[in-house]
Amino acid sequence: MSKLGLSQDKINQARQEAKIVADHTQAFIDKHTTDSVERTIVRLLGVDGINEFDIPIPNLVVDFLKHHHDPSIGIAQMLAYYIKKHNTTLDDIVAKITKETLPPQTIEPLSKEEVKKQLFPYYEKQMKAIVAQRATRDKFKQMHKLDRPMLYVIVATGNIYEDVTQAKAAAKQGADVIAVIRTTGQSLLDYVPYGPTTEGFGGTYATQENFRIMRKALDEVSIQEQRYIHLVNYASGLCMPEIAAMGAIERLDMMLNDSLYGILFRDINMERTFIDQYFSRVISAYASITINTGEDNYLTTSDALQEAHTVLASQFINEQFALRAKMPPHLMGLGHAFEIDPTIEDGFLYEYAQALMAREIFPEAPLKYMPPTKHMTGDIFKGYAQNTLFNIITSTTNQSIHLLGMLTEAVHTPFMSDRYLAIENAKMINQTMKHFGDEITFKKDGKIQSRAQNVLHDAHKLIKDINKDGLFDSLSKGVFAGIKRTKDGGKGRLGVYQKDPSYANPIIDDMLDSLKEVN
Amino acid sequence: MGYNLDNKIKDTNKNNKNILPYGDTMNDGKVQLSFTLPVKNDEKGYQAALKTAQNMTLENVMIADSITLEEEFTMYIAYGTLTNGVNYDDIHVEEAVKHTLSKDEIEEKIKLHFDKPIVVVGASTGTDAHTVGIDAIMNMKGFAGHYGLERYKGIDTYNLGSQVENEDLVQFAKDKNADVLLISQTVTQKDVHIKNLIHLIELLEAEQMRKDFLVIIGGARITGSLAKELGFDAGFGPKKFAEDVATFFVEELINQKSIKNQ
C-alpha cells in the first residue's frame, strides 16, 4: 500500500514506456561494438600489462585488428583465427603483436562455435575468478547484516597509499562504503592506466593494481571490524566495460555506471557509451556488482523543484537498461539527490516526497541518495544543518546507499575530521529516528502526497515524449539537465563499429547464459 | 568548563586602530576553532592541543572537547583570546566594481555603446569538475534570484562547463572572437587552482593574446587582490552575481573603446 497514494497503474504505464525506450536503444546496441568492448574481451582473456611506452597491451591488440583487418569482425574472431592458424597459444599471438612480429593475414572467419572453442580455455580462468570473488563477498557479508542505510564516503587524495590511510580511518569510524574518486579527466582517456599510482588531481587513477591495493586494505579492516567494507569505483567514461571487468576480477562492490551521465556531463558520444554500458552491466550483473546511476547530477545544473520528474524518468529508463543486461533489481543503485534550495518554503516536504516515491516505485533497488552540494555555501554551520535534514530523509525513507554530506562541501576536499563529523551525524539520526518512518503516514492529498503524484505524472509524460522522438533525438533536445548532446557529437565516436555477421563475443554470450532471465 | 570572561578587557569601546574578534563583549578577542592532531587522545595530546592554539598567539586557551577520530588522530575544539588586533583604517581593498548596475541598466549601456553583442566565454578550467560557480553567473536561471548572463540582451554567452583545458578555452575564445573570458575555480586541492590560473595567463601572453580579452576569475577562494596579483583584470569572490561581473566588463569595455577612439 502506497503511503503516497501513488497509482500502481500509473507506475506500470511509466515502466512500460521506459521499456520501449530501452528496447529501441537495445536494438541499436545489439548491432554494434566499440573499441572498449573489444579491449574488454582481450582483458577477460587474461591479457594485461603495458609495453615500453606505457601503452596497455589490450590497446595494442585491438589496434592490430583495426590497422590490419576489418574491425567489424571483432577481436575474438581475429585472435581465434590466429591461434588456430598458427596452432599456438594466445600468449604467443599477443607477444607477437606486441613485438610487431605477427604478419597480418587475410582472415577467413571461423564459426562462432569454433571461436568459442579456441578462446574458452583463456577466458574461463577470469570467469572462474569472478565467481570466486562473488563467493568471497557473500561470505564476508554474512559477518554482519545491515539494517540501516550503508554509509558511503569518498577518498580523493590522488595517491593510492594516502587513499588507503584515509579509507581505513573512515571505515573504522563507521563508513560501510569507500569510493575512490578518479583523477580528473580519466573518463576521457581511451585506455586504462597501469600499475600503482601516486599522482592524480582531485582523485586517483583507476588501475587494476590500485583496485587490488585498496581491496586488500579494506579486507583487513573488514576482518578487524567484523563488518564488510564495500569498495566503489567508476565504470564510466570511454573505458566503461574494461573497468567493469577489472572491478569484477578485483572484487569491487559498486561501480558508478551510467551512460546518460557520461553523455550529458562528460560529452561522451551517446552511441559509443550505450554500447559500452550494456557490456559493462552484463559484467557487473555477472559479478554481483551494484551499479550506481547518476541522476543526482541533473539537479546540480537544473532546478531540483522544477526538474524532479526528469530524475524519476531517468531512473525508469536506467532500470530498463539494467534489465536488458539481465541485472537483477537488487543491484540497481538508482541515483537521486537532496538539492532543493533550503530557503524554499516546504522544501523538506518535497524532498521527503521524492525520496519516499523512489523507495515505493523501486522497492528492491539499493537507492543511492546524494547529499546537498549545490546550495552548500562555505557556511559550515549551516551546511551541517542541511546535512542533518538530508540524513533524516535518508534514514526515515529507508534509502540504501547513503552518500554522506560533508560540512566543508564547496570549501575543500574533506578533512579527516569532516568525514568523522558526517558519520557521527548519520549514526545519530539512524539511532534516534530508527522507526520514525514506520510510525508516520501522510495526509491524503496533502502537500507530500500531491507532490509525489505530480512528479510521477510528469515523469510518465516525459518518458512518453522521449518515446515519440527516440532516446537519441530526445537527448539532442536537452531533456535531461537542460544539456543538449547530438548523436554524432562527443568523444569516442570513432571507436564504434557495426558488427559483421561473423562477429563473435563468446564471453558476453556465456555470461548472459548464466544470468537468470530477470524481466 | 566555565565560560572564561577575560578580566583583561579594559576598554570596551570599538577601536578601528585595533579591531579584535568579538565573542560577546567588545574587544574580548574570542575565537573558536577546531583542528586535528595526529596524536593519541590523552593528556599529552591535550597539552599538544593547548600549545598548538598558543602557537596561533591565542591566550587563555580552553580545549572544550577532544574527540578520537582514530587511534592516532584526535580532533580538538578550542577557544582562546586574541590580543593583537588589526588596524582597520589601514586596510585598502581592490574593488573591481564600486556601484553595481542592475540588469536593465547594463542592457541599456550595452545598447548605447555597442553595435554588436558582447561575447562572453566561460568555463571551469583545469581539474575543476564543478560547474556551480560558472553556472551561477552564466546560466539563464542564475543564482539566488539573480539572473545569469545568458538572459541579458546584448550579451552572447558560451558556457563550456567543467574541466576545460586552458588551451581549449583560448582556442574557443579566439574562434568566437570573444570579448570576455570568465574562469571559475570552485573546489581546489593543494592550491592547484593557482597553478592553473597562472598557466592561463602565461598561455595568453605567449600567444600575444592577453590584450584581446578581459580575463576575469571567480570562485569561493578568489579575491580581487589575488586576481590582480596573478595578472587578471578582475576577480569575484562569494556573494557576487552576474550583475557585478557584467557591470565590470561593460564599463571596462566602454573605457577601452574610448581610449582607442582618442
PDB file of N, CA and C in Angstrom, chain A residues 156-157 165 168-169 172-173 184-185 201-203 266 300-301 303 374-375 381 409-413 416-417 420-421, chain B residues 32 36 67-70 73 75 126-127 129-132 135 139 141 143 162-163 186-190 192 220-221:
ATOM      1  N   ALA A 156      39.899  10.940  -1.948  1.00  0.00           N
ATOM      2  CA  ALA A 156      40.292  11.579  -3.208  1.00  0.00           C
ATOM      3  C   ALA A 156      41.643  12.260  -3.076  1.00  0.00           C
ATOM      4  N   THR A 157      42.655  11.521  -2.648  1.00  0.00           N
ATOM      5  CA  THR A 157      43.935  12.197  -2.419  1.00  0.00           C
ATOM      6  C   THR A 157      44.803  12.243  -3.665  1.00  0.00           C
ATOM      7  N   THR A 165      45.172   5.112   3.777  1.00  0.00           N
ATOM      8  CA  THR A 165      45.160   5.655   5.145  1.00  0.00           C
ATOM      9  C   THR A 165      43.800   6.276   5.469  1.00  0.00           C
ATOM     10  N   LYS A 168      40.883   3.628   5.523  1.00  0.00           N
ATOM     11  CA  LYS A 168      40.877   2.789   6.731  1.00  0.00           C
ATOM     12  C   LYS A 168      40.333   3.583   7.914  1.00  0.00           C
ATOM     13  N   ALA A 169      40.751   4.865   8.020  1.00  0.00           N
ATOM     14  CA  ALA A 169      40.253   5.696   9.115  1.00  0.00           C
ATOM     15  C   ALA A 169      38.746   5.839   9.016  1.00  0.00           C
ATOM     16  N   LYS A 172      36.968   2.611   9.975  1.00  0.00           N
ATOM     17  CA  LYS A 172      36.983   2.375  11.427  1.00  0.00           C
ATOM     18  C   LYS A 172      36.006   3.296  12.142  1.00  0.00           C
ATOM     19  N   GLN A 173      35.790   4.491  11.568  1.00  0.00           N
ATOM     20  CA  GLN A 173      34.829   5.409  12.188  1.00  0.00           C
ATOM     21  C   GLN A 173      33.391   5.003  11.917  1.00  0.00           C
ATOM     22  N   THR A 184      40.896  13.593 -12.225  1.00  0.00           N
ATOM     23  CA  THR A 184      40.224  14.402 -13.221  1.00  0.00           C
ATOM     24  C   THR A 184      40.582  13.974 -14.627  1.00  0.00           C
ATOM     25  N   GLY A 185      39.573  13.836 -15.425  1.00  0.00           N
ATOM     26  CA  GLY A 185      39.821  13.582 -16.841  1.00  0.00           C
ATOM     27  C   GLY A 185      40.030  12.128 -17.208  1.00  0.00           C
ATOM     28  N   PHE A 201      44.931  14.300  -9.868  1.00  0.00           N
ATOM     29  CA  PHE A 201      44.333  15.580  -9.497  1.00  0.00           C
ATOM     30  C   PHE A 201      42.895  15.361  -9.064  1.00  0.00           C
ATOM     31  N   GLY A 202      42.589  15.705  -7.841  1.00  0.00           N
ATOM     32  CA  GLY A 202      41.214  15.577  -7.356  1.00  0.00           C
ATOM     33  C   GLY A 202      40.762  14.139  -7.286  1.00  0.00           C
ATOM     34  N   GLY A 203      41.692  13.225  -7.387  1.00  0.00           N
ATOM     35  CA  GLY A 203      41.344  11.810  -7.312  1.00  0.00           C
ATOM     36  C   GLY A 203      42.508  10.961  -7.756  1.00  0.00           C
ATOM     37  N   ARG A 266      30.049  14.592 -19.465  1.00  0.00           N
ATOM     38  CA  ARG A 266      31.413  14.403 -19.941  1.00  0.00           C
ATOM     39  C   ARG A 266      31.484  14.469 -21.463  1.00  0.00           C
ATOM     40  N   THR A 300      22.171  19.309 -10.213  1.00  0.00           N
ATOM     41  CA  THR A 300      23.214  20.300  -9.950  1.00  0.00           C
ATOM     42  C   THR A 300      23.194  21.393 -11.012  1.00  0.00           C
ATOM     43  N   THR A 301      22.662  21.078 -12.204  1.00  0.00           N
ATOM     44  CA  THR A 301      22.552  22.137 -13.216  1.00  0.00           C
ATOM     45  C   THR A 301      21.110  22.603 -13.384  1.00  0.00           C
ATOM     46  N   ASP A 303      17.022  22.976 -11.842  1.00  0.00           N
ATOM     47  CA  ASP A 303      16.404  23.253 -10.559  1.00  0.00           C
ATOM     48  C   ASP A 303      15.724  22.007  -9.993  1.00  0.00           C
ATOM     49  N   LYS A 374      24.721  21.751  -4.223  1.00  0.00           N
ATOM     50  CA  LYS A 374      24.504  22.989  -4.973  1.00  0.00           C
ATOM     51  C   LYS A 374      24.272  24.183  -4.043  1.00  0.00           C
ATOM     52  N   HIS A 375      23.588  23.943  -2.945  1.00  0.00           N
ATOM     53  CA  HIS A 375      23.268  25.044  -2.033  1.00  0.00           C
ATOM     54  C   HIS A 375      24.136  25.029  -0.782  1.00  0.00           C
ATOM     55  N   PHE A 381      28.451  25.743   9.332  1.00  0.00           N
ATOM     56  CA  PHE A 381      27.443  25.507  10.379  1.00  0.00           C
ATOM     57  C   PHE A 381      26.090  25.259   9.733  1.00  0.00           C
ATOM     58  N   GLU A 409      31.756  20.943   2.108  1.00  0.00           N
ATOM     59  CA  GLU A 409      31.457  20.953   0.673  1.00  0.00           C
ATOM     60  C   GLU A 409      31.533  22.398   0.186  1.00  0.00           C
ATOM     61  N   ALA A 410      32.092  22.601  -0.997  1.00  0.00           N
ATOM     62  CA  ALA A 410      32.273  23.943  -1.575  1.00  0.00           C
ATOM     63  C   ALA A 410      33.450  24.692  -0.950  1.00  0.00           C
ATOM     64  N   VAL A 411      34.178  24.050  -0.030  1.00  0.00           N
ATOM     65  CA  VAL A 411      35.368  24.681   0.532  1.00  0.00           C
ATOM     66  C   VAL A 411      36.627  23.950   0.055  1.00  0.00           C
ATOM     67  N   HIS A 412      36.680  22.670   0.377  1.00  0.00           N
ATOM     68  CA  HIS A 412      37.860  21.886   0.002  1.00  0.00           C
ATOM     69  C   HIS A 412      37.511  20.409   0.016  1.00  0.00           C
ATOM     70  N   THR A 413      38.415  19.572  -0.470  1.00  0.00           N
ATOM     71  CA  THR A 413      38.203  18.133  -0.318  1.00  0.00           C
ATOM     72  C   THR A 413      38.281  17.835   1.181  1.00  0.00           C
ATOM     73  N   MET A 416      39.956  14.818   7.394  1.00  0.00           N
ATOM     74  CA  MET A 416      39.609  13.594   8.114  1.00  0.00           C
ATOM     75  C   MET A 416      38.476  13.868   9.109  1.00  0.00           C
ATOM     76  N   SER A 417      38.538  15.018   9.763  1.00  0.00           N
ATOM     77  CA  SER A 417      37.522  15.331  10.768  1.00  0.00           C
ATOM     78  C   SER A 417      36.155  15.604  10.135  1.00  0.00           C
ATOM     79  N   TYR A 420      34.553  12.327   9.746  1.00  0.00           N
ATOM     80  CA  TYR A 420      34.137  11.841  11.064  1.00  0.00           C
ATOM     81  C   TYR A 420      32.813  12.486  11.483  1.00  0.00           C
ATOM     82  N   LEU A 421      32.742  13.808  11.336  1.00  0.00           N
ATOM     83  CA  LEU A 421      31.529  14.521  11.744  1.00  0.00           C
ATOM     84  C   LEU A 421      30.324  14.064  10.932  1.00  0.00           C
TER      85      LEU A 421
ATOM     86  N   GLN B  32      36.888  30.803  18.132  1.00  0.00           N
ATOM     87  CA  GLN B  32      36.658  29.364  18.277  1.00  0.00           C
ATOM     88  C   GLN B  32      37.296  28.692  17.080  1.00  0.00           C
ATOM     89  N   THR B  36      42.730  19.036  13.937  1.00  0.00           N
ATOM     90  CA  THR B  36      43.035  17.644  14.241  1.00  0.00           C
ATOM     91  C   THR B  36      44.540  17.484  14.363  1.00  0.00           C
ATOM     92  N   ILE B  67      38.182  14.709  20.590  1.00  0.00           N
ATOM     93  CA  ILE B  67      37.398  13.619  20.014  1.00  0.00           C
ATOM     94  C   ILE B  67      38.329  12.687  19.254  1.00  0.00           C
ATOM     95  N   THR B  68      38.248  11.407  19.572  1.00  0.00           N
ATOM     96  CA  THR B  68      39.108  10.427  18.914  1.00  0.00           C
ATOM     97  C   THR B  68      38.584  10.129  17.517  1.00  0.00           C
ATOM     98  N   LEU B  69      39.373  10.443  16.500  1.00  0.00           N
ATOM     99  CA  LEU B  69      38.972  10.096  15.137  1.00  0.00           C
ATOM    100  C   LEU B  69      39.472   8.706  14.793  1.00  0.00           C
ATOM    101  N   GLU B  70      40.673   8.438  15.248  1.00  0.00           N
ATOM    102  CA  GLU B  70      41.296   7.135  15.074  1.00  0.00           C
ATOM    103  C   GLU B  70      42.328   7.045  16.165  1.00  0.00           C
ATOM    104  N   PHE B  73      44.736   9.835  15.836  1.00  0.00           N
ATOM    105  CA  PHE B  73      44.235  11.126  15.353  1.00  0.00           C
ATOM    106  C   PHE B  73      43.170  11.657  16.303  1.00  0.00           C
ATOM    107  N   MET B  75      40.657  15.094  17.220  1.00  0.00           N
ATOM    108  CA  MET B  75      40.163  16.412  16.846  1.00  0.00           C
ATOM    109  C   MET B  75      39.899  17.219  18.114  1.00  0.00           C
ATOM    110  N   GLY B 126      40.790  23.531 -16.003  1.00  0.00           N
ATOM    111  CA  GLY B 126      41.765  22.633 -15.387  1.00  0.00           C
ATOM    112  C   GLY B 126      41.098  21.429 -14.772  1.00  0.00           C
ATOM    113  N   THR B 127      41.486  21.131 -13.546  1.00  0.00           N
ATOM    114  CA  THR B 127      40.994  19.906 -12.918  1.00  0.00           C
ATOM    115  C   THR B 127      39.648  20.095 -12.262  1.00  0.00           C
ATOM    116  N   ALA B 129      36.008  20.083 -11.489  1.00  0.00           N
ATOM    117  CA  ALA B 129      34.848  19.405 -12.064  1.00  0.00           C
ATOM    118  C   ALA B 129      33.546  20.117 -11.725  1.00  0.00           C
ATOM    119  N   HIS B 130      33.637  21.196 -10.962  1.00  0.00           N
ATOM    120  CA  HIS B 130      32.410  21.852 -10.521  1.00  0.00           C
ATOM    121  C   HIS B 130      31.950  22.911 -11.513  1.00  0.00           C
ATOM    122  N   THR B 131      30.664  22.943 -11.774  1.00  0.00           N
ATOM    123  CA  THR B 131      30.127  23.963 -12.661  1.00  0.00           C
ATOM    124  C   THR B 131      29.246  24.936 -11.903  1.00  0.00           C
ATOM    125  N   VAL B 132      29.101  24.726 -10.595  1.00  0.00           N
ATOM    126  CA  VAL B 132      28.178  25.551  -9.810  1.00  0.00           C
ATOM    127  C   VAL B 132      28.471  27.034  -9.988  1.00  0.00           C
ATOM    128  N   ASP B 135      27.953  28.325 -13.640  1.00  0.00           N
ATOM    129  CA  ASP B 135      26.517  28.277 -13.928  1.00  0.00           C
ATOM    130  C   ASP B 135      25.780  29.419 -13.229  1.00  0.00           C
ATOM    131  N   ASN B 139      24.296  30.872 -16.420  1.00  0.00           N
ATOM    132  CA  ASN B 139      23.059  30.229 -16.860  1.00  0.00           C
ATOM    133  C   ASN B 139      21.848  31.146 -16.765  1.00  0.00           C
ATOM    134  N   LYS B 141      19.022  30.828 -15.531  1.00  0.00           N
ATOM    135  CA  LYS B 141      18.365  30.918 -14.233  1.00  0.00           C
ATOM    136  C   LYS B 141      19.171  31.717 -13.208  1.00  0.00           C
ATOM    137  N   PHE B 143      21.448  32.573 -10.025  1.00  0.00           N
ATOM    138  CA  PHE B 143      21.579  32.031  -8.671  1.00  0.00           C
ATOM    139  C   PHE B 143      20.968  33.002  -7.675  1.00  0.00           C
ATOM    140  N   SER B 162      32.770  22.192 -17.254  1.00  0.00           N
ATOM    141  CA  SER B 162      33.883  21.963 -16.337  1.00  0.00           C
ATOM    142  C   SER B 162      35.048  21.232 -16.994  1.00  0.00           C
ATOM    143  N   GLN B 163      36.167  21.251 -16.289  1.00  0.00           N
ATOM    144  CA  GLN B 163      37.382  20.538 -16.699  1.00  0.00           C
ATOM    145  C   GLN B 163      37.811  20.906 -18.107  1.00  0.00           C
ATOM    146  N   THR B 186      36.139  26.427  -8.387  1.00  0.00           N
ATOM    147  CA  THR B 186      35.268  26.212  -7.231  1.00  0.00           C
ATOM    148  C   THR B 186      35.980  25.491  -6.098  1.00  0.00           C
ATOM    149  N   VAL B 187      36.281  24.243  -6.330  1.00  0.00           N
ATOM    150  CA  VAL B 187      36.924  23.488  -5.270  1.00  0.00           C
ATOM    151  C   VAL B 187      38.313  23.096  -5.736  1.00  0.00           C
ATOM    152  N   THR B 188      39.274  23.324  -4.913  1.00  0.00           N
ATOM    153  CA  THR B 188      40.616  23.007  -5.350  1.00  0.00           C
ATOM    154  C   THR B 188      41.345  22.282  -4.249  1.00  0.00           C
ATOM    155  N   GLN B 189      42.371  21.618  -4.664  1.00  0.00           N
ATOM    156  CA  GLN B 189      43.133  20.794  -3.749  1.00  0.00           C
ATOM    157  C   GLN B 189      44.576  21.254  -3.834  1.00  0.00           C
ATOM    158  N   LYS B 190      45.161  21.473  -2.700  1.00  0.00           N
ATOM    159  CA  LYS B 190      46.579  21.815  -2.641  1.00  0.00           C
ATOM    160  C   LYS B 190      46.942  22.958  -3.593  1.00  0.00           C
ATOM    161  N   VAL B 192      46.032  23.823  -6.447  1.00  0.00           N
ATOM    162  CA  VAL B 192      46.229  23.543  -7.862  1.00  0.00           C
ATOM    163  C   VAL B 192      45.578  24.627  -8.717  1.00  0.00           C
ATOM    164  N   ALA B 220      34.951  30.662  -4.885  1.00  0.00           N
ATOM    165  CA  ALA B 220      34.816  30.832  -3.440  1.00  0.00           C
ATOM    166  C   ALA B 220      36.095  31.353  -2.785  1.00  0.00           C
ATOM    167  N   ARG B 221      37.239  30.974  -3.360  1.00  0.00           N
ATOM    168  CA  ARG B 221      38.506  31.360  -2.731  1.00  0.00           C
ATOM    169  C   ARG B 221      39.187  32.517  -3.468  1.00  0.00           C
TER     170      ARG B 221
END
